[in-house]
C-alpha positions as protocol buffer text, in pm:
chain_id: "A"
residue {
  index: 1
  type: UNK
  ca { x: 5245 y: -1791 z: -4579 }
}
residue {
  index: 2
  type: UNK
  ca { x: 5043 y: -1511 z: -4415 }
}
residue {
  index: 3
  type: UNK
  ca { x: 4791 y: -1399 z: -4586 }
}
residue {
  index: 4
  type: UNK
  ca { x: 4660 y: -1139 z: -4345 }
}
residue {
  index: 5
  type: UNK
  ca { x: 4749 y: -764 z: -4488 }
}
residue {
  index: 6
  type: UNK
  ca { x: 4687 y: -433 z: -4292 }
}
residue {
  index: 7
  type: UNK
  ca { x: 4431 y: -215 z: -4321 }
}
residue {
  index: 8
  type: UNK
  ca { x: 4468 y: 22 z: -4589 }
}
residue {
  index: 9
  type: UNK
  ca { x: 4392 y: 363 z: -4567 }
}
residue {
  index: 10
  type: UNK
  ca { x: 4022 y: 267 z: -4713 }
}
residue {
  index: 11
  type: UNK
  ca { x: 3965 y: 72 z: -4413 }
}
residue {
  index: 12
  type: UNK
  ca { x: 4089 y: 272 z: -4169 }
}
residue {
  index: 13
  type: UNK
  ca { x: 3886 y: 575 z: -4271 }
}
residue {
  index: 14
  type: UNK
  ca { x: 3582 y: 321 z: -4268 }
}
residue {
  index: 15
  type: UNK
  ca { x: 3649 y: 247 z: -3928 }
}
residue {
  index: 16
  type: UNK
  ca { x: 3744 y: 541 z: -3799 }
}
residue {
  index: 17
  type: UNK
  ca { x: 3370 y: 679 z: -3988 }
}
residue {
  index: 18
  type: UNK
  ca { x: 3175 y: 396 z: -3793 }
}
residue {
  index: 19
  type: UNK
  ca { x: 3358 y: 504 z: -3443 }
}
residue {
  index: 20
  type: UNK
  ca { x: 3239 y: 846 z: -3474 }
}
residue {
  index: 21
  type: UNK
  ca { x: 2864 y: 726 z: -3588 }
}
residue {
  index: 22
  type: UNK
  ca { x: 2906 y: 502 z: -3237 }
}
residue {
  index: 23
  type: UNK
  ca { x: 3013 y: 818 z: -3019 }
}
residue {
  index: 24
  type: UNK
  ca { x: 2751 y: 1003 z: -3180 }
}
residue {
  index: 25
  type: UNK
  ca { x: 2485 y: 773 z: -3141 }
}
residue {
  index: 26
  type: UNK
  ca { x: 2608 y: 714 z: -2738 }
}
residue {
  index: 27
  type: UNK
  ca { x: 2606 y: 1096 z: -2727 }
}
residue {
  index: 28
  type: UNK
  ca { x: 2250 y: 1157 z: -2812 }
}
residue {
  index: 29
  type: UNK
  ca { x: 2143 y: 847 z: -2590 }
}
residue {
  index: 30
  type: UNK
  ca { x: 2319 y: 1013 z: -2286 }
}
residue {
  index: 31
  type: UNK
  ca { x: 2229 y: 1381 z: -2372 }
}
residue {
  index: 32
  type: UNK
  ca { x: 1821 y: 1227 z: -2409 }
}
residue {
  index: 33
  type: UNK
  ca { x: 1886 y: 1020 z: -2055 }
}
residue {
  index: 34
  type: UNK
  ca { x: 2035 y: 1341 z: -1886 }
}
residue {
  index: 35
  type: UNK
  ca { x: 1725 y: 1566 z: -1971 }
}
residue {
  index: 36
  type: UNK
  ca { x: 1441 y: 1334 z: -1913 }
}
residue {
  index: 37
  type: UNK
  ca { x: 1262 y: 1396 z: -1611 }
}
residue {
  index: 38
  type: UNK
  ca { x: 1199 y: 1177 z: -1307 }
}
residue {
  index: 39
  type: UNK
  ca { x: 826 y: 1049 z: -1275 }
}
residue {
  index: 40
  type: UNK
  ca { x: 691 y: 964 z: -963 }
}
residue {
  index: 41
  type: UNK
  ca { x: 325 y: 888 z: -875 }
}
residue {
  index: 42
  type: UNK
  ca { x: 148 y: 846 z: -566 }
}
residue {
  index: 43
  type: UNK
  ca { x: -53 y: 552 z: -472 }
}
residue {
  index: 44
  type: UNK
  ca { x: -304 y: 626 z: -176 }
}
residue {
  index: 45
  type: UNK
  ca { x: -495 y: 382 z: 14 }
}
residue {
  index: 46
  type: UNK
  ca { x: -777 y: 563 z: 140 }
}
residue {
  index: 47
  type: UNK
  ca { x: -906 y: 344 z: 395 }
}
residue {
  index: 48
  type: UNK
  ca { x: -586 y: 351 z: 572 }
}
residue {
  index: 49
  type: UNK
  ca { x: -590 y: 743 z: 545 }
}
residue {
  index: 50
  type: UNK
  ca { x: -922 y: 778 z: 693 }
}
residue {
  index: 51
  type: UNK
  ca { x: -837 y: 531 z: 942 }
}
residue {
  index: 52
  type: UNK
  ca { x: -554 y: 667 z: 1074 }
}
residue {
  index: 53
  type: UNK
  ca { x: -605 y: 1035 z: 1042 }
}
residue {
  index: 54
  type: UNK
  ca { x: -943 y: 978 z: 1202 }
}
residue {
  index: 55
  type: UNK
  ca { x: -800 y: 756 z: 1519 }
}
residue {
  index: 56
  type: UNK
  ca { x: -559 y: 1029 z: 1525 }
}
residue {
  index: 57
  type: UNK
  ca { x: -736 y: 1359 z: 1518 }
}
residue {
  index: 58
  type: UNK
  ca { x: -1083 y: 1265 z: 1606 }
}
residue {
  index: 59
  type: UNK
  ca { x: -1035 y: 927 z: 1809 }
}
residue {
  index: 60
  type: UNK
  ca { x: -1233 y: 735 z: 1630 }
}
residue {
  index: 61
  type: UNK
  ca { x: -1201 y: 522 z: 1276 }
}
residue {
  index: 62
  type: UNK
  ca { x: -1587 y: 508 z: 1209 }
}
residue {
  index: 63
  type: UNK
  ca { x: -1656 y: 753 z: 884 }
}
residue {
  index: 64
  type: UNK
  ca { x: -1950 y: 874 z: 1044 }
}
residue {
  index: 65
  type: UNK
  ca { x: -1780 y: 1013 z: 1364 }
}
residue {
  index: 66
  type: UNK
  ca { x: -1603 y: 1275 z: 1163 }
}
residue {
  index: 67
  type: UNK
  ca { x: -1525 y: 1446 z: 829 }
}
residue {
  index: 68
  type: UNK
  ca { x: -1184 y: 1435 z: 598 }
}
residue {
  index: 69
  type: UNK
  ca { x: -1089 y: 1685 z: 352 }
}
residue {
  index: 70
  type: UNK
  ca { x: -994 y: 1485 z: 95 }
}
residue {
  index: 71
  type: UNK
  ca { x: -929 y: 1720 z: -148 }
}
residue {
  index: 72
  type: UNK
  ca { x: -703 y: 1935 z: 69 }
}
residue {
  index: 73
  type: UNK
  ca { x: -488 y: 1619 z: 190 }
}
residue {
  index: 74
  type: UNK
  ca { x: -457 y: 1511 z: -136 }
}
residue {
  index: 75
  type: UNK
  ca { x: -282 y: 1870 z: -270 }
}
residue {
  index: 76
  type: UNK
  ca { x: -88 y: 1843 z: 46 }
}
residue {
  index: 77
  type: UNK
  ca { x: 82 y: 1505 z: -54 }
}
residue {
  index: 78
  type: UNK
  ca { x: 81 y: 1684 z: -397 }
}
residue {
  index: 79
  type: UNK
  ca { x: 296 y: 1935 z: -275 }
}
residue {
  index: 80
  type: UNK
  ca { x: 476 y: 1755 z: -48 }
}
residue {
  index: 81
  type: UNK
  ca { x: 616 y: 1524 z: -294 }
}
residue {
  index: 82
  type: UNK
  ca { x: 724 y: 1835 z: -541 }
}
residue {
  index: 83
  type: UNK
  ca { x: 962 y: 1936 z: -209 }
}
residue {
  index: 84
  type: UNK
  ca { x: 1121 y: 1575 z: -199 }
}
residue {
  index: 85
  type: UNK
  ca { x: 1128 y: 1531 z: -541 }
}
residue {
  index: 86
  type: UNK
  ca { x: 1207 y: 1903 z: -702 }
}
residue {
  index: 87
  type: UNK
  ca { x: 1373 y: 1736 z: -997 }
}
residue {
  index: 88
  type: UNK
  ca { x: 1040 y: 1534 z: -1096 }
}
residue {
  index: 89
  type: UNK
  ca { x: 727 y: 1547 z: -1279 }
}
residue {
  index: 90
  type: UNK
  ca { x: 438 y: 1443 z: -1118 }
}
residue {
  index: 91
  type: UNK
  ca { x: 248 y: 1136 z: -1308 }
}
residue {
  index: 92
  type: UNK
  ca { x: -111 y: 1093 z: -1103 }
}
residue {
  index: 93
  type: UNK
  ca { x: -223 y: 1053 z: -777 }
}
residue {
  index: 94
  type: UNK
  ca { x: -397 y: 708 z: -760 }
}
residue {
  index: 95
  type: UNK
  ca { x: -706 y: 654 z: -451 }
}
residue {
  index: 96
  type: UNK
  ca { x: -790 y: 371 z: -387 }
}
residue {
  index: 97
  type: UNK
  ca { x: -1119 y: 344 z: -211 }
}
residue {
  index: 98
  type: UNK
  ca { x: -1418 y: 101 z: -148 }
}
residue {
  index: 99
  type: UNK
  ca { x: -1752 y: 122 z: -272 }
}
residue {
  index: 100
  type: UNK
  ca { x: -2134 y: -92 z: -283 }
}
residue {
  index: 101
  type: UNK
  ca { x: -2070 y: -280 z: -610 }
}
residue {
  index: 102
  type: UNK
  ca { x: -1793 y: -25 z: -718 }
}
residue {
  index: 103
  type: UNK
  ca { x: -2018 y: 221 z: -766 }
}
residue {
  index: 104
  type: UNK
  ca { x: -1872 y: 587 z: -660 }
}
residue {
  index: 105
  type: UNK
  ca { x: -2039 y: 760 z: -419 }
}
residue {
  index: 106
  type: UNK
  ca { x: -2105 y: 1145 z: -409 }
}
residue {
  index: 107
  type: UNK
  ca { x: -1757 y: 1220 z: -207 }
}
residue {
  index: 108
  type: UNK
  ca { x: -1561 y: 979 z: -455 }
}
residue {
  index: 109
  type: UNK
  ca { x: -1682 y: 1150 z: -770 }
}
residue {
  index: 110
  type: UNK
  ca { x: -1596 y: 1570 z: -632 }
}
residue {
  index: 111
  type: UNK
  ca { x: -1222 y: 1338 z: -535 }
}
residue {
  index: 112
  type: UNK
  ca { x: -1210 y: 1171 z: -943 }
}
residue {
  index: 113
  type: UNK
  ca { x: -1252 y: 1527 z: -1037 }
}
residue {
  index: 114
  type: UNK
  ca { x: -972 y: 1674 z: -932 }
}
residue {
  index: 115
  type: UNK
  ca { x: -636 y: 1751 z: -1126 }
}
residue {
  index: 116
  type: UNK
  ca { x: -424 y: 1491 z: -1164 }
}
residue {
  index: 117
  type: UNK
  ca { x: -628 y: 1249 z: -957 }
}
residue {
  index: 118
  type: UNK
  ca { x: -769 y: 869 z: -1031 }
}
residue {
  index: 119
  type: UNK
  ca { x: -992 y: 735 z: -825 }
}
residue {
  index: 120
  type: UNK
  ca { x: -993 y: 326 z: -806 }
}
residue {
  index: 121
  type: UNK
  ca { x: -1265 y: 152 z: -679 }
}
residue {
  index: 122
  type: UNK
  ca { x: -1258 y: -197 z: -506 }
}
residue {
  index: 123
  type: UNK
  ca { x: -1601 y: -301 z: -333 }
}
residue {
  index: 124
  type: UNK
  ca { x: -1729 y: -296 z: 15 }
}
residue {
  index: 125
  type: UNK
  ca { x: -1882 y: -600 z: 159 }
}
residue {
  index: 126
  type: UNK
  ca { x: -2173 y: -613 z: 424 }
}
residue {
  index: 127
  type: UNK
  ca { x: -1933 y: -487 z: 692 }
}
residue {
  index: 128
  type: UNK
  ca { x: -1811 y: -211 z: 522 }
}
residue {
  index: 129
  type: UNK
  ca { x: -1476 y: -378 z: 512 }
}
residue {
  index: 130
  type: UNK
  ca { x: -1296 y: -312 z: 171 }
}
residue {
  index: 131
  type: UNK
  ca { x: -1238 y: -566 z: -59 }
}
residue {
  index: 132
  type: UNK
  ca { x: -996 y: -577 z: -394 }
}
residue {
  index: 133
  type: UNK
  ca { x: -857 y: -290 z: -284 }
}
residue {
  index: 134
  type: UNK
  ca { x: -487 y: -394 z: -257 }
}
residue {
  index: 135
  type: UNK
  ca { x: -499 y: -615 z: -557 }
}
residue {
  index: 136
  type: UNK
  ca { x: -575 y: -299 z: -734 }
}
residue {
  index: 137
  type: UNK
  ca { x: -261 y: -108 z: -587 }
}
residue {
  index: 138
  type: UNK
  ca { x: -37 y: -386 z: -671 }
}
residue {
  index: 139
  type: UNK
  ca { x: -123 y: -418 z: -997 }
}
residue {
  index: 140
  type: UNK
  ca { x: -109 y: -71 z: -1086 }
}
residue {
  index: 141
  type: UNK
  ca { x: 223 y: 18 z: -901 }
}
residue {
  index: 142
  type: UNK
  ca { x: 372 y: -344 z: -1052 }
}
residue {
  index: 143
  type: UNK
  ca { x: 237 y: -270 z: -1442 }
}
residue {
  index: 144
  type: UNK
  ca { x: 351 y: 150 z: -1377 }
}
residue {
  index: 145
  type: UNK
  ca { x: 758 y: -8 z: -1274 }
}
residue {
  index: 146
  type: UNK
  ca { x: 768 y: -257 z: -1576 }
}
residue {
  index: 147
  type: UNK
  ca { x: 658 y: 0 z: -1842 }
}
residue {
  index: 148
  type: UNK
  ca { x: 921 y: 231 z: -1674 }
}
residue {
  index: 149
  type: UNK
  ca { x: 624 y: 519 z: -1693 }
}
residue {
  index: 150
  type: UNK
  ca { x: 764 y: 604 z: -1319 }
}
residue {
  index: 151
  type: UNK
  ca { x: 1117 y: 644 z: -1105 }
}
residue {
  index: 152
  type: UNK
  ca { x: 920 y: 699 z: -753 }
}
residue {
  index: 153
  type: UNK
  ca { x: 651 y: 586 z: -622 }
}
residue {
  index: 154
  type: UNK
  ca { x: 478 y: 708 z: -323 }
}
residue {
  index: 155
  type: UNK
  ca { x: 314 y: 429 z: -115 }
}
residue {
  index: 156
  type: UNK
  ca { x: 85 y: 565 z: 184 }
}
residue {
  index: 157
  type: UNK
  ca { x: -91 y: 261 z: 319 }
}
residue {
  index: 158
  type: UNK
  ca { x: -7 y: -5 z: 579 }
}
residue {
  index: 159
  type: UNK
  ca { x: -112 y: -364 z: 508 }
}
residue {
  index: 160
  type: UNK
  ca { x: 153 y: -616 z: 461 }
}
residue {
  index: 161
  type: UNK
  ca { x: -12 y: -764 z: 182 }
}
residue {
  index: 162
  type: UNK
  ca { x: 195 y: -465 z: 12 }
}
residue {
  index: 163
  type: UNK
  ca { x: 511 y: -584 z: 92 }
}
residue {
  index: 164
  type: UNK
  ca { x: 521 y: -823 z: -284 }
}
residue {
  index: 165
  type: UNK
  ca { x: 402 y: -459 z: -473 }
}
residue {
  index: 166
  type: UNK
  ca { x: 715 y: -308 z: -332 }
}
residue {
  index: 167
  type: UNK
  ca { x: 959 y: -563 z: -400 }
}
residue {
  index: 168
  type: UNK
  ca { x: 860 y: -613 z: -793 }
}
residue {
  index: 169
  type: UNK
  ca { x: 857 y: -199 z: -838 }
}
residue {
  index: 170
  type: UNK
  ca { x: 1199 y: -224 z: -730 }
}
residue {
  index: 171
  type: UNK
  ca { x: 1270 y: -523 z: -946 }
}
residue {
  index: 172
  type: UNK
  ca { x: 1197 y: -323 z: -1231 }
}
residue {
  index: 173
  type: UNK
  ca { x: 1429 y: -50 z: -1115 }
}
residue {
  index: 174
  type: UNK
  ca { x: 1159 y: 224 z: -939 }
}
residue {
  index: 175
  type: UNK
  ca { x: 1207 y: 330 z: -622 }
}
residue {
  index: 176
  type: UNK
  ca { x: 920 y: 310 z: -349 }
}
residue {
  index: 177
  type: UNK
  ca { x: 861 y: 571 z: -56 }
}
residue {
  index: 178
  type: UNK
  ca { x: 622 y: 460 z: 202 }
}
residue {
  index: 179
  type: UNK
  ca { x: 468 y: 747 z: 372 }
}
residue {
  index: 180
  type: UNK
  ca { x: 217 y: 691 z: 666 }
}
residue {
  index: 181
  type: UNK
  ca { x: 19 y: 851 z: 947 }
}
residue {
  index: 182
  type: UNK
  ca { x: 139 y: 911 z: 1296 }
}
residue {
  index: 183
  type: UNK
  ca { x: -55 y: 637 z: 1553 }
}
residue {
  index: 184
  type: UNK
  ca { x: -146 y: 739 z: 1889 }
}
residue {
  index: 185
  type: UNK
  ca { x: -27 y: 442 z: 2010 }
}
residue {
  index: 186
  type: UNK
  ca { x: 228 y: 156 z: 1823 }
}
residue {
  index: 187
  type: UNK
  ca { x: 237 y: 169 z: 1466 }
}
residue {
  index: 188
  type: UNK
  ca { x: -25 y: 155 z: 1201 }
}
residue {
  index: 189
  type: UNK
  ca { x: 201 y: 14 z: 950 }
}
residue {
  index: 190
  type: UNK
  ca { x: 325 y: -360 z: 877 }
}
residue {
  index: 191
  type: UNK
  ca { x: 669 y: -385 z: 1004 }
}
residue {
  index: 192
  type: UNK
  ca { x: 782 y: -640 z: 657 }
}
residue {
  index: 193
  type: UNK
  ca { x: 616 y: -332 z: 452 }
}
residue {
  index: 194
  type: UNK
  ca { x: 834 y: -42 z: 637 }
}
residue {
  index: 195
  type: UNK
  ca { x: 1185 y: -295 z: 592 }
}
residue {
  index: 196
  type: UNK
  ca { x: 1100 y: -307 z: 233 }
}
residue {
  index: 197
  type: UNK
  ca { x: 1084 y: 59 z: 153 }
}
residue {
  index: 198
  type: UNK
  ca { x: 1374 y: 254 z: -6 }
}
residue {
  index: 199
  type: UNK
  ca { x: 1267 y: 576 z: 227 }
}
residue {
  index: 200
  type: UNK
  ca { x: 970 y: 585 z: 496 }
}
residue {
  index: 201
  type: UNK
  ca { x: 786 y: 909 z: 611 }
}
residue {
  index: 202
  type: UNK
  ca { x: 537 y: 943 z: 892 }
}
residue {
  index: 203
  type: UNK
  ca { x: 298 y: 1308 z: 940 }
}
residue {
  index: 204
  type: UNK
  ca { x: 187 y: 1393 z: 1207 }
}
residue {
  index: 205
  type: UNK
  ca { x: -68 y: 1552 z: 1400 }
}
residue {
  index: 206
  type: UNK
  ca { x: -18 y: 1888 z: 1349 }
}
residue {
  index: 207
  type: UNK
  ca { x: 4 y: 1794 z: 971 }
}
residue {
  index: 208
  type: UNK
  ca { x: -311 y: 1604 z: 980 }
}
residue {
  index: 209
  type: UNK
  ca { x: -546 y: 1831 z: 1187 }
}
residue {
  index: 210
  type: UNK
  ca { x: -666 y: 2092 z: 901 }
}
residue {
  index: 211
  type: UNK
  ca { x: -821 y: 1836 z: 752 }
}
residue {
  index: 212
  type: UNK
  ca { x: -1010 y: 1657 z: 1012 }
}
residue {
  index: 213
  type: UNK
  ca { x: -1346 y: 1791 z: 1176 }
}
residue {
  index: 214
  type: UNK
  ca { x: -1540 y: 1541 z: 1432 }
}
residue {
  index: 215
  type: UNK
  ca { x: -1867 y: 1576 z: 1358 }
}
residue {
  index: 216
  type: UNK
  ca { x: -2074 y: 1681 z: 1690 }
}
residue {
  index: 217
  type: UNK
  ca { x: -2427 y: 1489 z: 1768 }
}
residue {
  index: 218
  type: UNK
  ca { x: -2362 y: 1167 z: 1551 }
}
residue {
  index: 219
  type: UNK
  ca { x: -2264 y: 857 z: 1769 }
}
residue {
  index: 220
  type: UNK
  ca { x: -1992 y: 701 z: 1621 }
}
residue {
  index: 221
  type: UNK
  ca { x: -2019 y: 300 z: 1580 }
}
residue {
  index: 222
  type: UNK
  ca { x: -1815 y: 252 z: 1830 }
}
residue {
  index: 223
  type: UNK
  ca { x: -2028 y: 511 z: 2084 }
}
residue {
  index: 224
  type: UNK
  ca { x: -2379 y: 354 z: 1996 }
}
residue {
  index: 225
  type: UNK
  ca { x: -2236 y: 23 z: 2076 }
}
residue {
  index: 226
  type: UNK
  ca { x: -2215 y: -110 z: 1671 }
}
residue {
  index: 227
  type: UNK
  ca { x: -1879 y: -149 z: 1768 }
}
residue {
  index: 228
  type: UNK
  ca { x: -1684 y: -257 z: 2037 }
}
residue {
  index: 229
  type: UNK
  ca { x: -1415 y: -115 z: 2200 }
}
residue {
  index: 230
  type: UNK
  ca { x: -1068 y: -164 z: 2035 }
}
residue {
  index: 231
  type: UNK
  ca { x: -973 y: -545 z: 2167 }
}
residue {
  index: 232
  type: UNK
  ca { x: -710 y: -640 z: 2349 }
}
residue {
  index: 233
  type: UNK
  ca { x: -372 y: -836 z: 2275 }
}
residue {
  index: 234
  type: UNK
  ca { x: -495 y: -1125 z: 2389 }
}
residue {
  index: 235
  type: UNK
  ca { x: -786 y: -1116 z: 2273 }
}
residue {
  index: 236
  type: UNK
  ca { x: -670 y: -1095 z: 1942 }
}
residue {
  index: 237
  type: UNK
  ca { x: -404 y: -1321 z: 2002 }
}
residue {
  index: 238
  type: UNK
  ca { x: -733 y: -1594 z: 2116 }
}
residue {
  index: 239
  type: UNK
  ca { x: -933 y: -1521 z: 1791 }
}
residue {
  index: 240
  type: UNK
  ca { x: -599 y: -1602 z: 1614 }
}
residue {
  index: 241
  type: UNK
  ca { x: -560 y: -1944 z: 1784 }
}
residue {
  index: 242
  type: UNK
  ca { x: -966 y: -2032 z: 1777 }
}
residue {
  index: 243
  type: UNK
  ca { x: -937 y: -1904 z: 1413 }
}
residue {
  index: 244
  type: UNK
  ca { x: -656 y: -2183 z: 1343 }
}
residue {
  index: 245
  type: UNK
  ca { x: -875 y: -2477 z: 1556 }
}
residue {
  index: 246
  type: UNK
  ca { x: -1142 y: -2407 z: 1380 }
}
residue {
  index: 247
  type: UNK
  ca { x: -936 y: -2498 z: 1007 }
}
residue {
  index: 248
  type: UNK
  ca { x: -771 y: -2751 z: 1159 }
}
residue {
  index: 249
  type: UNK
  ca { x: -1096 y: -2900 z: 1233 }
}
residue {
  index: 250
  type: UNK
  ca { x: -1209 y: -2821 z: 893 }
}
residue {
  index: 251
  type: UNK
  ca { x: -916 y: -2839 z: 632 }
}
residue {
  index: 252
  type: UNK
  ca { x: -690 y: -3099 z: 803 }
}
residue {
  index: 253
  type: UNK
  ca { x: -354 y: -3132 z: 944 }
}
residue {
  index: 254
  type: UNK
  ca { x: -206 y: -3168 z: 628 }
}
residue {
  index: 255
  type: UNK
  ca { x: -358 y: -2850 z: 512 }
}
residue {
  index: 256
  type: UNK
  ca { x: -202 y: -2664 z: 840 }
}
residue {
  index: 257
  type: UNK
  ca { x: 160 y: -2870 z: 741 }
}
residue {
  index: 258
  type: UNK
  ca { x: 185 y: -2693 z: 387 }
}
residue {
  index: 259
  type: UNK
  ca { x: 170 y: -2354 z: 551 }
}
residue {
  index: 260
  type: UNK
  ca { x: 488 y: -2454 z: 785 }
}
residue {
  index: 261
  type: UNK
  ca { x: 721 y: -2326 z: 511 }
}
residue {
  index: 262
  type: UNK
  ca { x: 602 y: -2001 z: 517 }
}
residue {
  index: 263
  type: UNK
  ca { x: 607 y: -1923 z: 864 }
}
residue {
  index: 264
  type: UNK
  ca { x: 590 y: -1641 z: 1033 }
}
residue {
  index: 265
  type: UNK
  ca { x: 420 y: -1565 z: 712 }
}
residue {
  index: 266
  type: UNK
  ca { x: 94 y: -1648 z: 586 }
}
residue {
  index: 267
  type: UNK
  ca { x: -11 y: -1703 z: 202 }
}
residue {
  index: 268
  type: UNK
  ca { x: -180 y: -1331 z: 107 }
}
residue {
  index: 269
  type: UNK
  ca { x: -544 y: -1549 z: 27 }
}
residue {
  index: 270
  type: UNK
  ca { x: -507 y: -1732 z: 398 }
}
residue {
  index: 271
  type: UNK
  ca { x: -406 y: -1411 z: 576 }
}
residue {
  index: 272
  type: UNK
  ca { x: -704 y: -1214 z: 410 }
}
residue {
  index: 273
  type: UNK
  ca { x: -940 y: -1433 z: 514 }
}
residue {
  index: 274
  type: UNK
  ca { x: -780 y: -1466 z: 886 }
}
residue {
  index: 275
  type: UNK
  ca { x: -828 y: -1125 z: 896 }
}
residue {
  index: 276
  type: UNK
  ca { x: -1190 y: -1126 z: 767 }
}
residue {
  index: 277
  type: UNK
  ca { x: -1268 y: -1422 z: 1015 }
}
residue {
  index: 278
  type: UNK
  ca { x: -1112 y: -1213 z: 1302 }
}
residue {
  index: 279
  type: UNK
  ca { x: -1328 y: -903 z: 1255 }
}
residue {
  index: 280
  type: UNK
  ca { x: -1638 y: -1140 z: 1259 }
}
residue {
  index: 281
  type: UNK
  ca { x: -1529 y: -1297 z: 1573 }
}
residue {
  index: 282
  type: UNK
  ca { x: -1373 y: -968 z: 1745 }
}
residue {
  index: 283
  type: UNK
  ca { x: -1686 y: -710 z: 1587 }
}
residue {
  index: 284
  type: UNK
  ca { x: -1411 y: -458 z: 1541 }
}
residue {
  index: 285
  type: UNK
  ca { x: -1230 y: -380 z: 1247 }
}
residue {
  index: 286
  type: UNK
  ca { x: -855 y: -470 z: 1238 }
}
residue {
  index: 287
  type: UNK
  ca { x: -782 y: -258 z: 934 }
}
residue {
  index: 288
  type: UNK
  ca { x: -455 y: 21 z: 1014 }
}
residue {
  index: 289
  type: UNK
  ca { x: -378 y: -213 z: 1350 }
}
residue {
  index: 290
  type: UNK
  ca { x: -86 y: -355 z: 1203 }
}
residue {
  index: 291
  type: UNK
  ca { x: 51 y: -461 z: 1603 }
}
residue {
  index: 292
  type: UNK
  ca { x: -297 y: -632 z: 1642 }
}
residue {
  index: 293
  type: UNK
  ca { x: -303 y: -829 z: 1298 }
}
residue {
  index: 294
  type: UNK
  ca { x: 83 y: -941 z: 1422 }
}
residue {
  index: 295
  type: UNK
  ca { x: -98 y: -1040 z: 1749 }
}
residue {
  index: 296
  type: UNK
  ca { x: -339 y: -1214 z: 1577 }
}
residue {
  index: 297
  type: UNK
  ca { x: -73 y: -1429 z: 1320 }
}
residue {
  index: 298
  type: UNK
  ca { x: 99 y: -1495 z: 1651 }
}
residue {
  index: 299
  type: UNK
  ca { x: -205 y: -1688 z: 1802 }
}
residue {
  index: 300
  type: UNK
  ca { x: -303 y: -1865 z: 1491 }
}
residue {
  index: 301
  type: UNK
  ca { x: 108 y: -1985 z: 1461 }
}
residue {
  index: 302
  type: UNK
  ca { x: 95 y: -2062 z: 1802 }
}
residue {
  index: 303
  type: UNK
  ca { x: -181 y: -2312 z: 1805 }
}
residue {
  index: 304
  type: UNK
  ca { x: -109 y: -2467 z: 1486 }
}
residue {
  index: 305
  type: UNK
  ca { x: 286 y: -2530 z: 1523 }
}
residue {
  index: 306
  type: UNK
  ca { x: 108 y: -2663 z: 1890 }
}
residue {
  index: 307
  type: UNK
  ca { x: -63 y: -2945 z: 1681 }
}
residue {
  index: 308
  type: UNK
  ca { x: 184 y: -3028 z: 1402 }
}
């Protein structure tokens, strides 16, 4: 015998009470989700800024050889991002900058100042070379994704070491925008970190000259012969390789072997400090030469896959 009866009308007017709670509940959650702004924030490497706008404008990417208006390129990103994104709210910009023992200088206090701005300090070491200052970006554009506190971010920077920031904010469902600086010559920007981007923006010139003076009657580093003239590919490409002899030497073919799997790649640690060994070697700064750190992987690949 069946012992299953139909609903009575008790039961269906339960039901039918708990379906409209549902819709109504669903109807709130879409009305809140279709009037909540878009967030974006932009994340600003400032070495690659002054790098590039100074090669640029002024020829040169020593500090000294010219001046930056910071706080006018900064309100021109500003307002550059409220024309791509109209429907958005603005979060922070975040600059990311070096500094002797993280300690801001005069210019990097007037930039914390401004509206809407944070500066974030990595440190400098005796080259002037920064240090900590990508960690810094990653973790900040990484933690801003997961907490869903943005929808965009703005990326203007070059290094490849990037490339793992980008893919994690889009993991956790933010888009990134990688925005750069026009090179005279090549690009200034890791090819891995442009494929990864959900949009890509270069300005140019004409966009970066208001805010770029060359000073007049300071030799640059490069004039007064602290550093030398921009290397050459193969140059580079022989640092690279006498870079890689020299480990070999050191750390062992087995050491070389475990890096195999992540060729043409290089572990962020071993690439840094590739990089750092480079500059040493080359007295010239590799930082915003994206084709010349390429050149340089190239020769260290070359002569270690030459001895495995």
């Amino acid at each position: 015998m069946n012992d299953l009866q139909p609903p009575g009308p008790t039961d269906l007017a339960a039901l039918a009470a708990g379906m409209a709670r549902t819709n109504e509940l669903l109807a709130r959650v879409l009305t809140k989700v279709g009037t909540t702004p878009s967030v974006h924030a932009a994340f600003v490497d400032a070495g690659y800024v002054y790098a590039a706008a100074g090669k640029l404008v002024a020829g040169t990417e020593d500090r000294k050889g010219f001046e930056l208006d910071a706080e006018g390129i900064i309100e021109s990103f500003i307002e550059r991002s409220r024309t791509i994104f109209p429907d958005s709210r603005l979060l922070r910009v975040y600059w990311y900058d070096g500094a002797r023992r993280r300690l801001h200088t005069p210019e990097q206090q007037r930039i914390a100042e401004l509206p809407d701005v944070k500066v974030r300090l990595g440190n400098l070491n005796a080259n002037n070379q920064q240090k900590g200052v990508d960690s810094l970006i990653r973790s900040d554009l990484e933690s801003l994704a997961r907490h869903r506190a943005i929808t965009d971010a703005v990326l203007i920077g070059g290094d490849e070491d990037l490339v793992s920031a980008v893919e994690a904010a889009q993991g956790y469902g933010a888009r990134v925008h990688l925005w750069g600086i026009e090179a005279p010559a090549g690009r200034n920007q890791a090819e891995p970190l442009l494929w990864e981007a959900d949009s890509t923006r270069v300005f140019d010139l004409d966009f970066c000259k208001p805010y770029v003076t060359r000073r007049t009657g300071i030799d640059t580093a490069e004039q007064a012969g602290g550093e030398s003239p921009a290397p050459g590919r193969e140059e580079v490409r022989f640092v690279g390789a006498r870079v890689a002899a020299q480990w070999l030497s050191e750390r062992g073919r087995e050491w070389a072997a475990g890096l195999l799997p992540g060729h043409p790649y290089l572990p962020g640690p071993v690439d840094q400090e590739l990089l750092t060994a480079a500059e040493a070697l080359l007295h010239h700064s590799l930082r915003g030469h994206a084709d010349l750190r390429r050149v340089l992987r190239d020769g260290f690949w070359e002569h270690v896959r030459g001895q495995l």
